[in-house]
């Protein structure tokens, strides 16, 4: 009986795996231009980390975590996001005391949330994220948004809208929560069960509710902006003025609170419209946090970060024809025809690989036609043909598959032939792009 993949998971291979690698390369390279260095944290952590870090009132902690006891009875959780793990790693390794501040890390890997699977929503999905910690300047927040907009621009997504909101500090949020609790009290019995729980736990979360009936009530709720103090207003002003000066297309969204409890001050999300009525869902999001590092046992250092959802980015690039053309799987497809030539063919293959070219060989007995089909499927620019006659003379045939031209090349000249061919190709490509 076939074993099915667990619900909400997906296998990555072929064009999608290549697409993910392309995304990862663009996001990673640009992160390094912005001074971020790589960090990898464990895929599972003590459950306590997320309960404290992400917060007890978040949907993630309330109902979406993959939590299990290990053999010694410790409660572990598959990471439902990346930020808390990075904070834990900073504390565990005392990075705040050893390295220059701000600490700047990027990460990439699988994230697990027990959600109802749908388009663009999985139970195991990939995030590319980054965090900058130890510098409370509003320009660090802007830097993270600029990174995101620049990255999305490189990927060809120039119509992204950045939604932003300012949640203020703990005092402001407490006062706002209180006002929301009071506002919702007469309505809450008509609202969804989730909202009823949120009303108890953290009424800010109600603003996230997607149910139409509830949204009508939410629309008239007090807004956080009316609760900000002078200092918070000034900070927010620096952010918006700087975004303006960079021509960033942003919208202030009073209901944007984000699904994780650690945020304070600035929060943001990147959205792309699919058409008049539909949105692709947030391609990424993030914000500022002031207490998170302390919450997990570190010093009081503020941070800002974001994470992109790779599945959503891939989907958007695919649907908009923005993925790069698939690269050749191999530079040379070695075609061995005949029994006597296999040994020579295999050592030529190895020589080609060791000289820095991607190469593949057939080791079965196939017709020429079938071999050329194979080379074509691998998008090989060159086929290297070797049969018993060639072995006798220590030569091979090299065929340029696009031009359908063929030359005889001595064994000892194979690599210099490839070098010349690929130098010429690189020159042509550069010429075409110029
Ligand atoms: P988040 O908004 O929960 O933020 O997730 C970031 C992105 O992950 C979302 O915008 C979305 O693209 C993607 N995503 C979320 N859930 C799913 C899912 N079930 N399936 C597919 N993609 C999904 C965070 O996780 C924060 N840690 C970001 C951050 C970093 N804030 C500060 N630093």
Coordinates of N, CA and C and ligand atoms in Angstrom, one line a residue, residues 8 10 54 60 64 80-84 87 107 111-132 144 258-260 262-263 268-271 280-289 292 303-313, ligand 1:
X8 N -0.6 18.6 4.2 CA -0.1 20.0 4.4 C 1.4 20.0 4.1
X10 N 4.7 19.1 1.2 CA 4.9 18.9 -0.2 C 6.3 18.6 -0.5
X54 N 6.7 33.6 21.2 CA 5.7 34.0 20.3 C 4.4 34.4 21.0
X60 N -0.8 30.8 16.8 CA 0.2 29.8 16.6 C 0.4 29.0 17.9
X64 N -1.6 25.9 16.7 CA -0.9 25.5 15.5 C 0.4 24.8 15.7
X80 N 7.6 27.0 14.8 CA 6.5 27.6 14.1 C 6.9 28.9 13.5
X81 N 8.1 29.3 13.7 CA 8.6 30.6 13.1 C 10.1 30.6 13.5
X82 N 10.9 31.6 12.9 CA 12.3 31.6 13.1 C 12.9 32.5 14.1
X83 N 12.1 33.6 14.5 CA 12.7 34.6 15.3 C 13.1 34.2 16.7
X84 N 12.2 33.4 17.3 CA 12.4 33.0 18.7 C 13.7 32.2 18.8
X87 N 16.8 34.3 18.7 CA 17.0 35.0 20.0 C 17.6 34.0 21.0
X107 N 18.4 33.6 7.9 CA 18.2 32.1 8.0 C 17.2 31.7 7.0
X111 N 9.5 25.5 8.4 CA 8.7 26.1 9.5 C 7.4 25.2 9.5
X112 N 6.9 25.0 10.7 CA 5.8 24.0 10.9 C 4.6 24.7 11.6
X113 N 3.5 24.7 11.0 CA 2.3 25.2 11.6 C 1.1 24.3 11.3
X114 N 0.4 23.9 12.3 CA -0.8 23.0 12.1 C -2.0 23.9 11.7
X115 N -2.0 24.2 10.4 CA -3.0 25.1 9.8 C -3.9 24.3 8.9
X116 N -5.0 24.8 8.5 CA -5.8 24.2 7.5 C -5.2 24.4 6.1
X117 N -4.7 23.3 5.5 CA -3.9 23.5 4.2 C -4.8 24.1 3.1
X118 N -4.3 25.0 2.4 CA -5.0 25.6 1.2 C -3.9 26.2 0.3
X119 N -4.3 26.8 -0.8 CA -3.4 27.4 -1.7 C -2.5 28.4 -1.0
X120 N -1.2 28.2 -1.1 CA -0.3 29.1 -0.4 C -0.2 28.9 1.1
X121 N -0.8 27.9 1.6 CA -0.8 27.6 3.1 C -0.5 26.2 3.4
X122 N 0.6 25.9 4.0 CA 1.0 24.5 4.2 C 1.2 24.3 5.7
X123 N 1.4 23.0 6.1 CA 1.8 22.7 7.5 C 3.3 22.7 7.6
X124 N 4.0 22.3 6.5 CA 5.4 22.5 6.5 C 5.7 23.5 5.3
X125 N 6.3 24.6 5.6 CA 6.6 25.6 4.5 C 8.0 26.1 4.8
X126 N 8.5 26.9 3.8 CA 9.9 27.4 4.0 C 9.8 28.9 4.2
X127 N 10.7 29.4 5.1 CA 10.8 30.8 5.3 C 12.3 31.2 5.0
X128 N 12.4 32.4 4.4 CA 13.7 33.1 4.5 C 13.5 34.3 5.3
X129 N 14.3 34.4 6.4 CA 14.1 35.5 7.3 C 15.4 36.2 7.7
X130 N 15.3 37.4 8.3 CA 16.4 38.0 8.9 C 16.1 38.8 10.1
X131 N 17.1 39.0 11.0 CA 16.9 39.8 12.2 C 18.1 40.7 12.4
X132 N 17.8 41.9 12.9 CA 18.8 42.8 13.3 C 18.6 43.2 14.7
X144 N 15.3 47.2 7.1 CA 14.7 45.9 6.8 C 13.6 46.0 5.7
X258 N -0.5 41.7 13.2 CA 0.4 40.6 13.0 C 0.0 39.5 14.0
X259 N 0.3 38.3 13.6 CA -0.2 37.1 14.4 C 0.7 36.7 15.6
X260 N 1.8 37.5 15.8 CA 2.7 37.0 16.9 C 2.8 38.1 18.0
X262 N 5.1 39.1 20.0 CA 6.3 39.9 20.4 C 6.5 41.2 19.8
X263 N 5.6 41.6 18.9 CA 5.8 42.9 18.2 C 5.5 44.1 19.1
X268 N 4.9 45.4 9.8 CA 4.7 45.6 8.3 C 4.5 44.2 7.6
X269 N 3.9 44.3 6.5 CA 3.6 43.1 5.7 C 3.7 43.5 4.2
X270 N 4.1 42.6 3.4 CA 4.3 42.9 1.9 C 3.2 42.1 1.2
X271 N 2.4 42.9 0.4 CA 1.2 42.3 -0.3 C 1.3 42.6 -1.8
X280 N -2.6 37.9 -3.0 CA -1.9 36.6 -2.9 C -1.7 36.2 -1.5
X281 N -2.2 37.1 -0.5 CA -1.8 36.8 0.9 C -0.5 37.4 1.1
X282 N -0.1 37.6 2.4 CA 1.2 38.3 2.7 C 2.3 37.4 2.1
X283 N 3.2 38.1 1.3 CA 4.4 37.4 0.8 C 5.4 37.3 1.9
X284 N 5.4 38.3 2.8 CA 6.3 38.3 3.9 C 5.8 39.3 4.9
X285 N 6.4 39.3 6.1 CA 6.0 40.3 7.1 C 7.0 40.3 8.2
X286 N 6.9 41.3 9.0 CA 7.8 41.4 10.2 C 7.5 42.6 11.0
X287 N 8.5 43.0 11.8 CA 8.3 44.1 12.6 C 9.4 44.2 13.7
X288 N 9.1 45.2 14.6 CA 10.1 45.5 15.6 C 9.7 44.8 16.9
X289 N 10.6 44.5 17.7 CA 10.3 43.8 19.0 C 11.3 44.4 20.1
X292 N 11.5 40.7 23.4 CA 11.7 39.3 23.0 C 13.0 38.7 23.5
X303 N 15.0 44.7 18.5 CA 15.4 44.1 17.2 C 14.3 44.4 16.2
X304 N 14.6 44.1 15.0 CA 13.6 44.2 13.9 C 13.9 43.0 12.9
X305 N 12.9 42.5 12.4 CA 13.1 41.4 11.4 C 12.0 41.1 10.5
X306 N 12.2 40.2 9.6 CA 11.1 39.9 8.7 C 11.3 38.4 8.2
X307 N 10.2 37.9 7.7 CA 10.4 36.6 7.0 C 9.5 36.6 5.8
X308 N 10.0 36.0 4.7 CA 9.3 35.7 3.5 C 8.8 34.3 3.5
X309 N 7.6 34.0 2.9 CA 7.2 32.7 2.7 C 7.6 32.2 1.3
X310 N 8.5 31.2 1.3 CA 9.0 30.8 0.0 C 8.0 30.3 -1.0
X311 N 7.0 29.5 -0.5 CA 6.0 28.9 -1.3 C 5.2 30.0 -2.0
X312 N 4.9 31.1 -1.2 CA 4.1 32.1 -1.8 C 4.9 32.9 -2.8
X313 N 6.1 33.2 -2.5 CA 7.0 33.9 -3.5 C 7.1 33.1 -4.8
Ligands
LIG1 P1 4.7 35.4 9.7 O1 3.9 36.6 9.2 O2 4.0 34.5 10.7 O3 6.0 36.1 10.4 O4 5.3 34.6 8.5 C1 6.0 35.1 7.5 C2 5.6 34.7 6.1 O5 5.6 33.2 6.1 C3 4.1 35.0 5.8 O6 4.1 36.4 5.3 C4 3.8 34.0 4.7 O7 4.3 34.4 3.5 C5 4.6 32.8 5.2 N1 3.7 31.8 5.8 C6 3.1 31.9 7.0 N2 2.3 30.8 7.3 C7 2.4 30.0 6.2 C8 1.8 28.8 5.8 N3 1.1 28.1 6.6 N4 2.1 28.3 4.6 C9 2.9 29.0 3.7 N5 3.5 30.2 4.0 C10 3.2 30.7 5.2 C11 6.9 35.4 11.1 O8 7.0 34.1 11.1 C12 7.9 36.2 11.8 N6 8.9 35.3 12.5 C13 8.6 37.2 10.9 C14 9.5 38.1 11.7 C15 10.9 38.0 11.7 N7 9.2 39.0 12.5 C16 10.3 39.6 13.0 N8 11.3 38.9 12.6

